[in-house]
Coordinates of C-alpha atoms and ligand atoms in Angstrom, one line a residue:
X1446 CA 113.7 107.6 120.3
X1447 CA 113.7 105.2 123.0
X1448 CA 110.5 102.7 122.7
X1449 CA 108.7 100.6 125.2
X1450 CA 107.1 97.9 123.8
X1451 CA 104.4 96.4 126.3
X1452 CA 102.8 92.6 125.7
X1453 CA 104.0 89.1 124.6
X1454 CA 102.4 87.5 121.5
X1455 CA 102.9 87.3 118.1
X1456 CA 101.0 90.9 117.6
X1457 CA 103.8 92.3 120.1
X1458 CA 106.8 90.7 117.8
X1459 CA 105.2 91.9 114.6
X1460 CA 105.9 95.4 116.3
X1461 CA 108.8 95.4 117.7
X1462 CA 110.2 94.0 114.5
X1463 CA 108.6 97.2 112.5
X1464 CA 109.6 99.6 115.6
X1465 CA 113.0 97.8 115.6
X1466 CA 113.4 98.6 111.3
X1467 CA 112.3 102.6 112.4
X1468 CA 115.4 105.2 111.3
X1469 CA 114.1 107.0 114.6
X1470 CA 114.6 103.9 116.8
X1471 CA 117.4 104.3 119.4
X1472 CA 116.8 101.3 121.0
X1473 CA 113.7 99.3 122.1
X1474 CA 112.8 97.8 125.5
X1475 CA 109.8 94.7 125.6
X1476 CA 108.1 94.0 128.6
X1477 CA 108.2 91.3 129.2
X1478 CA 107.9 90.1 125.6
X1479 CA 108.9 86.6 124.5
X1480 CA 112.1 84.0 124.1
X1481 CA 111.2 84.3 120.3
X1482 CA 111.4 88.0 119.6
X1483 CA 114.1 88.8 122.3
X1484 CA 116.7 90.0 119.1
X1485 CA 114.4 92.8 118.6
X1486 CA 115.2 94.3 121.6
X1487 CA 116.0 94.4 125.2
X1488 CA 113.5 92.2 127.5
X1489 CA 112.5 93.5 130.5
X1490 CA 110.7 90.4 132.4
X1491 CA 111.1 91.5 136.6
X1492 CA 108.0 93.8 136.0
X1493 CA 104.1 92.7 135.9
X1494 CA 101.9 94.8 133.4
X1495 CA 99.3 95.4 136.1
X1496 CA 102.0 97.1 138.2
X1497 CA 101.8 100.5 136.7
X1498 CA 103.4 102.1 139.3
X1499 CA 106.4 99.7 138.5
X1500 CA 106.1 100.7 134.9
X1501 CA 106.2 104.6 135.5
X1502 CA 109.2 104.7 137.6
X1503 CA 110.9 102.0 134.3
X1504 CA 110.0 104.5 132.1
X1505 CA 111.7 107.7 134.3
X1506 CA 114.8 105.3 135.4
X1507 CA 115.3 104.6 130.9
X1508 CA 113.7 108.6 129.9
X1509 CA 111.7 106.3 127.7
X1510 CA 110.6 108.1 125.1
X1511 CA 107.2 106.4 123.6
X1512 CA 105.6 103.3 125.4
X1513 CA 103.6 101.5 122.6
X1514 CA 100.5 99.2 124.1
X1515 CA 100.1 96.1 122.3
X1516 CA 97.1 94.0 124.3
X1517 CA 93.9 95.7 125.5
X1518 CA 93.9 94.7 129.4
X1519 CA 96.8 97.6 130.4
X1520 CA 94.3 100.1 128.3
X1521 CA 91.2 99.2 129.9
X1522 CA 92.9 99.5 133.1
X1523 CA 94.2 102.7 133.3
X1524 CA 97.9 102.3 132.1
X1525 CA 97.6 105.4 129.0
X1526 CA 96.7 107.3 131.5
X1527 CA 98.5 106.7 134.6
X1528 CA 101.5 107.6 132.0
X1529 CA 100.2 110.6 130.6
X1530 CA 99.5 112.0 133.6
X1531 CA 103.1 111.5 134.5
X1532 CA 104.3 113.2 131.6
X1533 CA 104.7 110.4 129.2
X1534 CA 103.9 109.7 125.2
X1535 CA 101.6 106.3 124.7
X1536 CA 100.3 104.9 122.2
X1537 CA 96.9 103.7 123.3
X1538 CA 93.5 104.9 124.4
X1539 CA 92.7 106.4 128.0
X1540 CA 90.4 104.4 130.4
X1541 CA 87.7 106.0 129.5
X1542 CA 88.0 105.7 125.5
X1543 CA 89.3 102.2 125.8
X1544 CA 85.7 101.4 126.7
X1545 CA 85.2 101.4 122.9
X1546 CA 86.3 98.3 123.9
X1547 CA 85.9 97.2 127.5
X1548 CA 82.2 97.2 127.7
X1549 CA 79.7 96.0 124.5
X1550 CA 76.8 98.5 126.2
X1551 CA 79.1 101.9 126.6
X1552 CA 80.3 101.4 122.4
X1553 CA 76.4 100.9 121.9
X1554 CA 75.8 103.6 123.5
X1555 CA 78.0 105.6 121.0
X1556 CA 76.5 104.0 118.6
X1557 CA 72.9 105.4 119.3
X1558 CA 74.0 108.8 120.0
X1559 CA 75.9 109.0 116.4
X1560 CA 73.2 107.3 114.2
X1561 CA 76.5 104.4 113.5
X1562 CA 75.0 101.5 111.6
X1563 CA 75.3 98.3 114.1
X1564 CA 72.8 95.7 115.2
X1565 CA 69.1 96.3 117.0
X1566 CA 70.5 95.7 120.8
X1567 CA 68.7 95.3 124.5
X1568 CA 70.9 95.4 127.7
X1569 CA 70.0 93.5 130.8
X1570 CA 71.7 92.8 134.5
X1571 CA 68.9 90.7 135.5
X1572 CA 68.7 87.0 134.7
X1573 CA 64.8 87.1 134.4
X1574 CA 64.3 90.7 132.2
X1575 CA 67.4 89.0 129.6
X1576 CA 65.5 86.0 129.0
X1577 CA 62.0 87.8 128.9
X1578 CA 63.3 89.7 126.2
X1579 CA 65.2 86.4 124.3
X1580 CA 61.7 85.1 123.9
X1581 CA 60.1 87.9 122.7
X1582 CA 62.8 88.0 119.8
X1583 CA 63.2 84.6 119.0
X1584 CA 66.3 82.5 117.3
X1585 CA 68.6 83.8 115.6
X1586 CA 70.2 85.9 118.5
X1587 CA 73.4 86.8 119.7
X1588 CA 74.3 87.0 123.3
X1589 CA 77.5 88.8 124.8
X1590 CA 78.8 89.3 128.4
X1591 CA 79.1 93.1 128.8
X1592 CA 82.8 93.1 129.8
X1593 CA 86.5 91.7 128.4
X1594 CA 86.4 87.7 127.7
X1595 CA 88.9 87.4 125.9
X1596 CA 87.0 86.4 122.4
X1597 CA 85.0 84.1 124.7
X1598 CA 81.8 86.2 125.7
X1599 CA 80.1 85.8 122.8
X1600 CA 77.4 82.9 121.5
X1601 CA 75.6 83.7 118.0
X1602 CA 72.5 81.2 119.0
X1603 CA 70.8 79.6 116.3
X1604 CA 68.1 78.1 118.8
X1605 CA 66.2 79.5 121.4
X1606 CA 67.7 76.8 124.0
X1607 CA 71.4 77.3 123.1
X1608 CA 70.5 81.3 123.7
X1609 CA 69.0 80.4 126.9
X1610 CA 72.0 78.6 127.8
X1611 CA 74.7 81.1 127.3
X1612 CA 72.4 83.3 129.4
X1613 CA 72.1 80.9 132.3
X1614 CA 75.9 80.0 132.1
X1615 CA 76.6 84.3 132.4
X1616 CA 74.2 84.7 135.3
X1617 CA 75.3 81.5 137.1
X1618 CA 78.8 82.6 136.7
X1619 CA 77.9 86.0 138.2
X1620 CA 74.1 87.1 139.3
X1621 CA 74.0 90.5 138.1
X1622 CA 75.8 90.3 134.9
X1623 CA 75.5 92.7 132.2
X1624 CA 74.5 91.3 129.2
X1625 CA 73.9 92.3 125.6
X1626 CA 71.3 90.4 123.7
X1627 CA 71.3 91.8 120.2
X1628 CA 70.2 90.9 116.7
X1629 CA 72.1 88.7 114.5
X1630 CA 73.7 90.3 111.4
X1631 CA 74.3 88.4 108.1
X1632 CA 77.4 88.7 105.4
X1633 CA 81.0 88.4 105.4
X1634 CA 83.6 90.1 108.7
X1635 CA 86.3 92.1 108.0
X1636 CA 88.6 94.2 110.4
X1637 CA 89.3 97.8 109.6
X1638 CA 92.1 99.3 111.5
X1639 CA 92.6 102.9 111.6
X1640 CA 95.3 105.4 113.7
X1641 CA 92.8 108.0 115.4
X1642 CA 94.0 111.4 117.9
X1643 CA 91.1 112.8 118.3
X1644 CA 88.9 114.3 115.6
X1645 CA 91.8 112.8 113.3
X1646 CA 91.6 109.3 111.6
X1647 CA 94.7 107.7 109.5
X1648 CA 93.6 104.2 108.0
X1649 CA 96.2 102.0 108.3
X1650 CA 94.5 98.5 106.2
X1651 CA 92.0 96.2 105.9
X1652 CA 92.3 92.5 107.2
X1653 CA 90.2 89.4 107.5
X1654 CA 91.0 86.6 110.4
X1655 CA 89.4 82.9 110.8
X1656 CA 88.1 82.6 114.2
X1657 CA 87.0 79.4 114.4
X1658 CA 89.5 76.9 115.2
X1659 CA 88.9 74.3 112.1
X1660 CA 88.6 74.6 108.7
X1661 CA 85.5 75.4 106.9
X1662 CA 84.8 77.4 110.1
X1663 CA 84.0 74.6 112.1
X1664 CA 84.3 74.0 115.9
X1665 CA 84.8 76.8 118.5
X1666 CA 86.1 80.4 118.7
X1667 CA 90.0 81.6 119.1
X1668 CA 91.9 84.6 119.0
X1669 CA 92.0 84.1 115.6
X1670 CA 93.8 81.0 113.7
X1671 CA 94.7 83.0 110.8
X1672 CA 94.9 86.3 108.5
X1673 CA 95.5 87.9 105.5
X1674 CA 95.6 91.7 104.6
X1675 CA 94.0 93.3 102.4
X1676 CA 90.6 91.8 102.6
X1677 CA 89.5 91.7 98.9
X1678 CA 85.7 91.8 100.5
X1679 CA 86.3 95.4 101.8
X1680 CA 86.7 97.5 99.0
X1681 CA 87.6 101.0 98.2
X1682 CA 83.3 102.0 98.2
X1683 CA 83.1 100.0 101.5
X1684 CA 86.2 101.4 102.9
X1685 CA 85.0 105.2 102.3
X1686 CA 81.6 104.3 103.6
X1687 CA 82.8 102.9 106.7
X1688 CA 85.1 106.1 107.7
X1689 CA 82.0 108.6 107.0
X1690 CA 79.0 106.0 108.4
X1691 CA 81.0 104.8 112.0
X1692 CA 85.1 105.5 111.8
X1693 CA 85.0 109.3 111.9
X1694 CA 81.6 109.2 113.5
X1695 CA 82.8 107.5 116.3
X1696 CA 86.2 109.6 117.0
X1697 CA 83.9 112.8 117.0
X1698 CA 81.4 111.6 119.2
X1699 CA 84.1 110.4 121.7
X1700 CA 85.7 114.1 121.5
X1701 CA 81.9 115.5 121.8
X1702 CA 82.1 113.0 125.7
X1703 CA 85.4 114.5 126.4
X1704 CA 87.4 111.5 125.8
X1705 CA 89.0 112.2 122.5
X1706 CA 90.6 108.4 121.2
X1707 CA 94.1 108.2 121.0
X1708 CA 95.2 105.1 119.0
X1709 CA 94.6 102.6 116.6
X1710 CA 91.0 101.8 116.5
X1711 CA 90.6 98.4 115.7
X1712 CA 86.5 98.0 113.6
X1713 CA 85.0 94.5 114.0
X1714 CA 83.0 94.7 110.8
X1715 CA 80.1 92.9 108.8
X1716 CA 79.7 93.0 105.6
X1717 CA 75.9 93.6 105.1
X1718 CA 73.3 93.8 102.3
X1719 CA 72.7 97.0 103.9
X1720 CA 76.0 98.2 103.8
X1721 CA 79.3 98.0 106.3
X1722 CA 77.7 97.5 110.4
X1723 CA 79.6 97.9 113.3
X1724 CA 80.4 93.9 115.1
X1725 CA 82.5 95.4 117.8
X1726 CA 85.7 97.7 118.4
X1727 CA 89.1 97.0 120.0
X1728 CA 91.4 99.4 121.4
X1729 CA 94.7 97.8 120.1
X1730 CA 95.7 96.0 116.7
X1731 CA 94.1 92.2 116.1
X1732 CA 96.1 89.4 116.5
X1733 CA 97.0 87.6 114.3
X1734 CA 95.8 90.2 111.8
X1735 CA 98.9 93.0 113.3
X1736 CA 101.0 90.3 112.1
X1737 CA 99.9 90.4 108.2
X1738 CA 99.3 94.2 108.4
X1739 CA 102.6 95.0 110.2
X1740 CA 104.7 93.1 106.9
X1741 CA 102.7 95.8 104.7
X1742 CA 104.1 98.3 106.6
X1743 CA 106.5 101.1 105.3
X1744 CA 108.0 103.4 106.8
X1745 CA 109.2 104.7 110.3
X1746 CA 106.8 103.0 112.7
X1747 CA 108.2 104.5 115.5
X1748 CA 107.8 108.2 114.4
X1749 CA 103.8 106.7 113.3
X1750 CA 102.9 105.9 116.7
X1751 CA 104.8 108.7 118.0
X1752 CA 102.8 111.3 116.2
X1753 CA 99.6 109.6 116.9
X1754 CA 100.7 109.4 120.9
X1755 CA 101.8 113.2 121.1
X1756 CA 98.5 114.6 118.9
X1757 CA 99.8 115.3 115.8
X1758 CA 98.6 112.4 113.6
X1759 CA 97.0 115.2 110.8
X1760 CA 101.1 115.2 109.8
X1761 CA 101.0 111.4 108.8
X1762 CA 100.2 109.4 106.0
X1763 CA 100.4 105.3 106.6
X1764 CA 101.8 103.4 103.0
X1765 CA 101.4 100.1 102.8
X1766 CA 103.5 97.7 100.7
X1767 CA 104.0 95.0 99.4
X1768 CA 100.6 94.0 98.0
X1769 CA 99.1 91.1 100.0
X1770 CA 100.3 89.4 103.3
X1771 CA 99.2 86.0 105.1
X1772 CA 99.6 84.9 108.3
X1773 CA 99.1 81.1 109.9
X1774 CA 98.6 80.7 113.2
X1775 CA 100.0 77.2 114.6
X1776 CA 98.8 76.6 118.0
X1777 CA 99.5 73.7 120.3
X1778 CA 97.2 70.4 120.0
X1779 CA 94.0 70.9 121.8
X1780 CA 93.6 74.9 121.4
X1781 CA 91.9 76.6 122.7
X1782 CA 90.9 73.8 124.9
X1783 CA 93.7 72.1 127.0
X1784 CA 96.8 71.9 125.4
X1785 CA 100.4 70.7 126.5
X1786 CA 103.5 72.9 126.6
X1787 CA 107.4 71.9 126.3
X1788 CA 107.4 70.4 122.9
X1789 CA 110.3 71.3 120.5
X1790 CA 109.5 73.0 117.3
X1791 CA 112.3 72.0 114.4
X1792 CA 112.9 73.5 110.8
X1793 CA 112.3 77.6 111.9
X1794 CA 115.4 78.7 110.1
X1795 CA 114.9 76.8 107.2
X1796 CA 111.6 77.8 107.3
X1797 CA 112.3 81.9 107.9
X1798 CA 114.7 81.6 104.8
X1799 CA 112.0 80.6 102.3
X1800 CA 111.0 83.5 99.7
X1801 CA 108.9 86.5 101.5
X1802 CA 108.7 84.6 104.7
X1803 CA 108.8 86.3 108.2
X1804 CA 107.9 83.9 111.6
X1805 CA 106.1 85.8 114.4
X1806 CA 106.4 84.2 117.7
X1807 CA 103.3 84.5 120.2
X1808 CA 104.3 82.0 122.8
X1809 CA 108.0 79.8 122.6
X1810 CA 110.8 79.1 125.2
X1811 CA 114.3 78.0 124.3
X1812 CA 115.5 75.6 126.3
X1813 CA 119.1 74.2 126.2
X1814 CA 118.9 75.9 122.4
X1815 CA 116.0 74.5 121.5
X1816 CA 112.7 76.5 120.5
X1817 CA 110.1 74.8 122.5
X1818 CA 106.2 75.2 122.9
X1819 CA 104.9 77.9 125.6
X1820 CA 101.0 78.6 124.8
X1821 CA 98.3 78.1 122.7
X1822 CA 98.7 80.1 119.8
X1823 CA 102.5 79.4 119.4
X1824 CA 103.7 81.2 115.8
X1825 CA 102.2 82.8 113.0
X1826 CA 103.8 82.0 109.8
X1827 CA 103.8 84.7 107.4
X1828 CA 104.5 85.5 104.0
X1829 CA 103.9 88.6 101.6
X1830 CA 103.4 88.5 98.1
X1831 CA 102.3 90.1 94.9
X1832 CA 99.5 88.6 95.1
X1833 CA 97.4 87.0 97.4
X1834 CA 97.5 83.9 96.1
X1835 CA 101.9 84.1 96.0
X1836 CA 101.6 85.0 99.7
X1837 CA 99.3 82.1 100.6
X1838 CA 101.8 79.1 99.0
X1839 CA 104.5 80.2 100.4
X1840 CA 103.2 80.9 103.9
X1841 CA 102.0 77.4 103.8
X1842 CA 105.6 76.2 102.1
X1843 CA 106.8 77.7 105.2
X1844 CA 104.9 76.0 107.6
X1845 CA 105.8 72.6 105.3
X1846 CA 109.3 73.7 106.3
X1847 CA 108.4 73.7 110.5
X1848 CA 108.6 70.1 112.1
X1849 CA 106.3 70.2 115.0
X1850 CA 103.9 67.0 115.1
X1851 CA 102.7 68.2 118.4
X1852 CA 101.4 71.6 117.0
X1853 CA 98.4 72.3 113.9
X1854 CA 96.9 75.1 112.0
X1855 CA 94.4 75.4 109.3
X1856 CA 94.2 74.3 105.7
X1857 CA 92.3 77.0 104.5
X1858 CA 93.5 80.6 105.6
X1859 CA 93.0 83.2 102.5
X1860 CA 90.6 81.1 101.0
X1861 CA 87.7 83.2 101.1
X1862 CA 90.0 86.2 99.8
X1863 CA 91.3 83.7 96.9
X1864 CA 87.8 82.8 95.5
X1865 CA 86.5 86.4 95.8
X1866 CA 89.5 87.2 93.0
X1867 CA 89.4 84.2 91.5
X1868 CA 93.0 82.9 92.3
X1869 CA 91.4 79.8 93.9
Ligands
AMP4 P1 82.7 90.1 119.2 O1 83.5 89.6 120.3 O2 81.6 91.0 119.5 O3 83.5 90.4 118.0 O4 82.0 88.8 118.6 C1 82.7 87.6 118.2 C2 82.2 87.1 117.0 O5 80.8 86.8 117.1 C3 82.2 88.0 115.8 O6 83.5 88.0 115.2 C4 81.1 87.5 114.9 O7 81.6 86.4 114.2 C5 80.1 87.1 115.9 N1 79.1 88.1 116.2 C6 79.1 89.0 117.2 N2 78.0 89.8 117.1 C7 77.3 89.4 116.0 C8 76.0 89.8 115.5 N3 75.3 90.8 116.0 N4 75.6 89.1 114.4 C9 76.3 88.1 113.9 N5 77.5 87.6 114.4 C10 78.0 88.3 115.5
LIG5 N1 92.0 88.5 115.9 C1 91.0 89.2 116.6 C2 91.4 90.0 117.8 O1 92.6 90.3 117.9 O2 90.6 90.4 118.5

C-alpha cells in the first residue's frame, strides 16, 4: 500500500519508522515531515496541511492508498473528511468526532449523556457568570479555554486569585470566550490509547508523560518532556474498568450522535480513589508518548491503521513487544519559553548504536551535514528494555552519548514507574 504520512514531530517519525518496517508498505510519502526522519520516506514539503484541497488532488496525482493523520489541527479542521468524501482511506476522526477533542464542553457533554466518570464541570462565555461561579466553588479549581491551545489552556489554581487570573487573561484575550471551570481531581495521570471504528475498540497501551518542564514536576507545562510505556500505575483492573466505564462508552455514544469515531482515541486519565476519571481526550497519538508506544509495536502498522481507516478494525488484534520503552525529550534551552534555533547536535550515531536505542527527531535541520537545532522539543531519545528500569539507563546512556550543550531534558523520566515496581 501506498501511505501518506501527514505532520512533522517526533510522534510523526516514530510512525513512519513503524509504517516504513510494515510488509504491506510500498512506499511512504511525509508531508512535509522533517530533515531527521527524511530516510523513512519520501518528503513532500511544497504543500501546507491547511491546504486540503492541495492535499486531495497529492493523494489522486500518487493513488495514495492510506493517509495516516499524526497532529490534531488537520482533524479538527475537516481534513478526514474532506478525504473521505473524496473517496479516500484516513486514519483519523471526522470534524465532528474530532471534537472529542477540539472543544472541552462538547466531550463533557458526552460525558453527561453516557454517565463517563470525569470531574463536576460548569461552562461559561461570559466573563462575569465564570467568575460568579469561581467564587461560589472556591480553590482548588481548574480552568480551561474551550478550544485547541496547544497544552496551554489549562491552569489547575490552587488559589482563588491565580483562578481569577487565568479567567481575566481568557476573556481579555477574547470577550466571549468559552470556558470550562471544573473541579480539581486528585491521583496519579496516565494516557490510555485505544484504535476505535465505531462501536469497535482495539487497545493499543498504556503510557505515562511528564508535562512539566523540570524535574520533580516543577515549573510550567509542555507537550510533554518525557514517556515511558506501559504505565505500571494503570493496571490490568484499571485498564478493564476504563474500557467498560468511558472507552467503550464513549465510542457508542458518538455512534448513538451519528458521528461514529474512527481512530486512535487518545484517554487523558486520572488515577482516582474513586476509580479511573476522564482528564481529557485527543484525537491522535500523544507525543512523546507515540514515540515509546510505537517501539512496542509489532506487527504490520500499515495494514493496523488501514483496517481501522476502512471499518474493519473487529479483524485486528494490536501485540505489543518488547516489555517496557522510554522516551527523553531534549528540547532547546529556554522551552517552552523562547528558545534559539541553529545549534549543532554531535554524537547521534554513536548515540543510535547503543543497546535498544532508537532517536526520534521532532524538530532538526542538516545544514552543510551537520544535524542542527529547528524547535523546541528537538529529539526524543528512546530505549526499550526488559524491564523498565533496562530501558531507562540506557535511554539516558544515550542521551550521555548526544553532545549538545545548547539543548536539556530531565533527570527523572520513569521515575514514578520505577518506584511503583520497586526498581528505583
Ligand atoms: P488537559 O489539557 O485537559 O489535559 O489538561 C492539562 C493538564 O492539566 C492535565 O494533564 C492535568 O495535569 C491537569 N488537569 C486538567 N484537568 C484537571 C482536573 N480536573 N483536575 C486536576 N488536574 C487537571
Ligand atoms: N503528550 C501529551 C500530548 O500529546 O497531548
Amino acid at each position: 500500500m501506498k501511505v501518506l504520512l501527514l505532520g512533522s514531530g517526533g510522534r510523526e517519525h516514530a510512525l513512519a519508522r513503524a509504517l516504513s518496517r510494515s510488509p504491506s508498505l510500498t512506499r511512504l510519502l511525509i508531508l512535509p515531515g522533517n530533515d531527521g526522519m527524511a530516510h523513512e520516506g519520501q518528503r513532500v514539503t511544497d504543500i501546507a496541511l491547511a491546504d486540503h484541497a492541495a492535499i486531495l488532488a497529492f493523494c489522486r496525482q500518487e493513488a495514495i492508498d492510506l493517509v495516516v493523520v499524526g497532529p490534531e489541527a488537520p482533524l479538527v479542521a475537516g481534513l478526514a473528511d474532506d478525504l473521505a468524501a473524496a473517496g479516500f482511506a484516513v486514519f483519523g476522526p471526522s470534524k465532528a468526532a474530532a471534537q472529542l477533542e477540539g472543544s472541552k464542553d462538547f466531550t463533557k457533554s458526552v460525558c453527561n449523556a453516557a454517565g463517563i466518570p470525569t470531574a463536576a464541570y460548569a461552562t461559561f462565555t461570559d466573563h462575569a457568570g465564570a467568575l460568579a461561579y469561581l467564587r461560589a466553588k472556591g480553590a482548588p479549581i481548574v480552568v480551561k479555554y474551550d478550544g485547541l491551545m496547544a497544552g496551554k489552556g489549562v491552569t489547575v489554581a490552587a488559589s482563588l486569585s491565580e483562578a481569577e487570573e487565568a479567567i481575566a487573561a481568557l476573556y481579555a484575550n477574547e470577550p466571549a470566550a468559552k470556558v470550562v471551570i471544573e473541579e480539581m481531581m486528585e491521583g496519579e495521570e496516565a494516557s490510555y490509547f485505544c484504535l476505535i471504528d465505531g462501536e469497535t475498540v482495539v487497545p493499543f497501551g498504556s503510557a505515562q508523560d511528564h508535562k512539566r518542564v523540570f524535574d520533580n514536576d516543577r515549573g510550567p507545562n509542555t507537550g510533554g518532556m518525557g514517556a515511558y510505556s506501559p504505565a505500571p500505575v494503570f493496571t490490568a483492573a484499571l485498564e478493564a474498568e476504563t474500557l467498560a466505564r468511558i472507552v467503550r462508552p464513549t465510542a457508542l455514544e458518538m455512534v448513538k450522535r451519528g458521528m461514529a469515531y474512527r481512530g486512535v482515541l487518545f484517554a487523558g486519565l486520572m488515577l482516582t480513589a474513586e476509580g479511573p476519571k476522564l482528564i481529557e481526550y485527543n484525537c491522535r497519538f500523544g507525543d512523546p508518548e507515540c514515540q515509546a508506544l510505537m517501539l512496542r509495536f509489532e506487527g504490520d502498522l500499515v495494514q493496523v491503521l488501514a483496517a481501522a481507516a476502512r471499518g474493519k478494525l473487529a479483524s485486528v488484534q494490536v501485540a505489543l513487544q518488547p516489555a517496557h520503552a522510554v522516551g527523553i525529550v531534549m528540547a532547546a534551552k529556554g522551552y517552552p519559553g523562547d528558545y534559539a534555533r541553529g545549534s549543532v547536535i554531535r554524537g547521534l550515531d554513536k548515540a543510535a548504536a547503543l543497546p535498544g536505542v532508537t532517536i526520534f527527531h521532532a524538530g532538526t535541520k542538516h545544514v552543510d551535514g551537520a544535524v542542527t537545532s529547528h524547535g523546541g522539543r528537538v529529539l526524543t531519545v528512546c530505549a526499550t528494555g526488559n524491564s523498565l528500569l533496562d530501558a531507562r539507563n540506557r535511554a539516558y546512556a544515550a542521551v550521555a552519548a548526544i553532545d549538545w550543550p545548547e539543548g536539556f531534558c530531565r533527570r527523572d523520566i520513569a521515575a514514578r514507574g520505577l518506584a511503583r515496581l520497586g526498581q528505583a
